Amino acid sequence: MSSVLTFAFGFPRLGERRQYKTLLEGYWSGSVDEEGLLQGMAALREERLREYRSMDLIPSNELSLYDPMLDTAVMVGALPQRIGPYDGLSSYFALARGKQALELTKWFNTNYHYLVPELEQPNFRLSQNFPLEDVRFYRQRGVETVPTLIGPYTFLRLSKRSHSSDGTPRITPLSDEEFHTFGSALVPVYVEILESLRSEGVALAVLHEPALALDVPNTHWELVAQWYGELSRRGLPLWVLCYYDSVSDFRRYCELPVAGIGLDFVSNSENWEALQRFGFPREKALIAGIVNGRQVWRSDLEELLRFVESLTRFADNVVLAPSCPLWHLPITTTVESRLPEGLRERLAFARERIEELWLLKAAWEGEPSALQRVKEQSALVRQPFARNEQVRQRLAALKESDFHRSPPAAERRALQRKLLHLPVLPTTTIGSFPQTAEIRRLRAQYRRGELSAEEYDAAIQQHIHHAIAIQEELGLDVLVHGEFERSDMVEYFAERLEGFATTEHGWVLSYGSRVYRPPIIYGDVWRPQPMTVRDITYAQSLTRKPVKGMLTGPVTMLLWSYWCPDTPAEELAYEIALALADEVRDLEAAGIRIIQIDEPAFREGAPLKRRHWDEYFRWATRAFRLCHARARLETQIHTHMCYSEFNDILPYIAQLDFDVLSIEGSRSKGEIVDSFSQLPPGSLHVGVGVYDVHSPAVPSPEEVEAILQRVLSVLPPEAVWVNPDCGLKTRKWDEVIPALHNMVTAARRVAQRLEYHTTQQDRS
Ligand code: GLN
Ligand code: ZN
């Protein structure tokens, strides 16, 4: 019989009481000193031993002080010159946050953000041996661990090259040539680290290579094979893990000269199909990612046991593991006391995933009580849960025409323009206004029961009143109510939709010390009553200018939540869309003329491999269109997206068939508009962001004008709107007011010049 071992990795670093966040923020604010920080982190490292104790192998080098990509850059000495000589914590955090920080970007197709290393020269050196330090830390506590590192390919693939030779720094992805030169310099540093681990008596090291699940060109595979040849020649056995999708070239991956190959069998069935087709090198360990590291529904363990059985026909050593690192999950379900009846026992967060691995192994070895639990859990998860027949019927009755709005956008916009009395270059904002300490206090008081619902609502209305007055004063053309009632754009709607649960403690790191609580979609989604109508109509009652209704779109609602994988993502997105379509109808009936449906996560959902894009964007665009296909001709539908790469998905964006798009653009100084030239001129009406909402700096009218001119060099004036990059909730009023003032001033100046030119032309 084959041997079966267990190995879990990537347990959340946050700590059960969010100690990680408290420590870091304490250190940054000066209330915790360096020693306090390091002691607190040491306690968190020890805590991890308890989490992993039921596993056969225990990983180390997992508790980053901010981000594992940054750690890797520090480890190999890949630091930009601007921070000067590396002096430990202060340089580390200077790279992580503040003015000199590295760029923050989405980590693969997840909602975690990593720091993008900037590579200047192809020279690396071992500057801090984190893996060795951590091995020693645990050894002092009597525990042998398996050090884990981000592998050289993933490190380079996710890094950027910073060229500053010509004076102005340019940041670009590495070219093929650079992969070669930088790789040749990087691999010796990895060799040095692995050798130090081997001399320390370490028996095995793990290299994370999720970038091998992207589209990996041949030239890269050749380098990867060469690099791993060098790494494994040093005699320390290595395992390579690739996850978040199937590996891009199954055969070349399995041929890497390493002791163990990790395969994600959860993201989709491609690895399993390839395994059946091409077989597996028996002598290598198969690290089988079989419990879901990204979703929270408990596994059907009986089915998994059969799957393990079939895997053992291919490999002599099978290692049961999560599909990917566990840090995409909250810590444990046991602390949740307010979930809907029957839900908690159906959920697995990180700790429960480890328990599943342990149970599977015990059951595999024939332990009767484990076999019994496996059976019970499968029976439970196979029962349908929180189904709603009416919703299902509504879904089944959908016709193709329910996804298409008519007449075409050009006709709709002509009418809307007339009815809305908008000037040339209309100005607006993205939705939220500053969430001041006072608003957070109100929310806390309401939660604690110190304010009644009426008192709370009245206080929120006062803030809406204030925001409308300010916008009138500033002379904005399309107003917003300010989103003061929302702590989070997803959680707010999740709390109001059936089929969504929200958690009390289900925090997940988004980056650094920033956390959020993804809701859980546990059944069919429907809307018991209107969600936004009262606040929006109140705002509209205060002004003659149009106030935008603000909704979070179906794709973002889905992607920023967990869902039960039994229901296809596509169906859930349609269910959410139907609920939003009802909201659109109610807003219209209440006299709202413009409705914005935000989709900031639209790009992030794109699969890692291009060949899967059409399928994802097919349902994602249909879900969005379902929200507004029945909207009246005169209702103007806006959408908003931000902080992603849009160039390559514009054709999909165009299929959303909205009337107006607002998009972030200030970081690129409006350059993003160039990509719009791929579309028929004027076919999209767009507000390119002219104001960076992440910075307290107030843009001058001239800076805004420059971006507008850039935009107008590509788009016809009637297609251009003026707005900030994103919502203003993290800013202060005394930054927002002058910034919007300058934005409106700039828009008017440019509009005047345009009008002058047109009248001149008309005359001649
Ligand atoms: N309407 C939201 C806001 O203004 C949009 C937020 C986002 O794009 N992430 O805050
Ligand atoms: Zn945004």
PDB file of N, CA, C and O and ligand atoms in Angstrom, residues 430 489 598 600 640-643 664 725-727, ligand 2:
ATOM      1  N   ILE A 430     -17.455  59.059  -7.369  1.00  0.00           N
ATOM      2  CA  ILE A 430     -17.673  57.616  -7.522  1.00  0.00           C
ATOM      3  C   ILE A 430     -18.653  57.044  -6.502  1.00  0.00           C
ATOM      4  O   ILE A 430     -19.167  55.945  -6.672  1.00  0.00           O
ATOM      5  N   MET A 489     -18.737  47.979   0.801  1.00  0.00           N
ATOM      6  CA  MET A 489     -19.662  47.940  -0.339  1.00  0.00           C
ATOM      7  C   MET A 489     -20.246  46.554  -0.604  1.00  0.00           C
ATOM      8  O   MET A 489     -21.277  46.446  -1.267  1.00  0.00           O
ATOM      9  N   ASP A 598     -21.407  49.251  -9.454  1.00  0.00           N
ATOM     10  CA  ASP A 598     -19.946  49.135  -9.346  1.00  0.00           C
ATOM     11  C   ASP A 598     -19.467  47.708  -9.622  1.00  0.00           C
ATOM     12  O   ASP A 598     -20.027  46.754  -9.086  1.00  0.00           O
ATOM     13  N   PRO A 600     -15.736  46.766  -9.341  1.00  0.00           N
ATOM     14  CA  PRO A 600     -14.268  46.829  -9.236  1.00  0.00           C
ATOM     15  C   PRO A 600     -13.585  45.463  -9.338  1.00  0.00           C
ATOM     16  O   PRO A 600     -12.396  45.392  -9.633  1.00  0.00           O
ATOM     17  N   HIS A 640     -18.496  51.343 -12.582  1.00  0.00           N
ATOM     18  CA  HIS A 640     -17.188  51.843 -12.144  1.00  0.00           C
ATOM     19  C   HIS A 640     -16.243  50.671 -11.907  1.00  0.00           C
ATOM     20  O   HIS A 640     -16.632  49.653 -11.359  1.00  0.00           O
ATOM     21  N   MET A 641     -15.010  50.832 -12.368  1.00  0.00           N
ATOM     22  CA  MET A 641     -13.970  49.818 -12.140  1.00  0.00           C
ATOM     23  C   MET A 641     -12.681  50.540 -11.779  1.00  0.00           C
ATOM     24  O   MET A 641     -12.463  51.674 -12.200  1.00  0.00           O
ATOM     25  N   CYS A 642     -11.802  49.854 -11.050  1.00  0.00           N
ATOM     26  CA  CYS A 642     -10.575  50.541 -10.662  1.00  0.00           C
ATOM     27  C   CYS A 642      -9.457  49.582 -10.324  1.00  0.00           C
ATOM     28  O   CYS A 642      -9.681  48.405 -10.115  1.00  0.00           O
ATOM     29  N   TYR A 643      -8.239  50.122 -10.266  1.00  0.00           N
ATOM     30  CA  TYR A 643      -7.055  49.426  -9.786  1.00  0.00           C
ATOM     31  C   TYR A 643      -6.862  48.038 -10.375  1.00  0.00           C
ATOM     32  O   TYR A 643      -6.642  47.073  -9.675  1.00  0.00           O
ATOM     33  N   GLU A 664     -10.359  54.299 -13.070  1.00  0.00           N
ATOM     34  CA  GLU A 664      -9.225  54.994 -12.453  1.00  0.00           C
ATOM     35  C   GLU A 664      -8.213  55.375 -13.539  1.00  0.00           C
ATOM     36  O   GLU A 664      -7.996  54.617 -14.465  1.00  0.00           O
ATOM     37  N   ASP A 725     -10.599  58.947  -9.220  1.00  0.00           N
ATOM     38  CA  ASP A 725     -10.305  57.549  -9.538  1.00  0.00           C
ATOM     39  C   ASP A 725     -11.294  56.573  -8.909  1.00  0.00           C
ATOM     40  O   ASP A 725     -11.604  55.533  -9.478  1.00  0.00           O
ATOM     41  N   CYS A 726     -11.701  56.865  -7.691  1.00  0.00           N
ATOM     42  CA  CYS A 726     -12.500  55.889  -6.954  1.00  0.00           C
ATOM     43  C   CYS A 726     -13.246  56.641  -5.863  1.00  0.00           C
ATOM     44  O   CYS A 726     -13.246  57.874  -5.838  1.00  0.00           O
ATOM     45  N   GLY A 727     -13.885  55.893  -4.960  1.00  0.00           N
ATOM     46  CA  GLY A 727     -14.630  56.505  -3.862  1.00  0.00           C
ATOM     47  C   GLY A 727     -13.695  57.261  -2.921  1.00  0.00           C
ATOM     48  O   GLY A 727     -12.505  56.985  -2.856  1.00  0.00           O
TER      49      GLY A 727
HETATM   50 ZN    ZN B   2     -13.085  52.104  -7.294  1.00  0.00          ZN
END
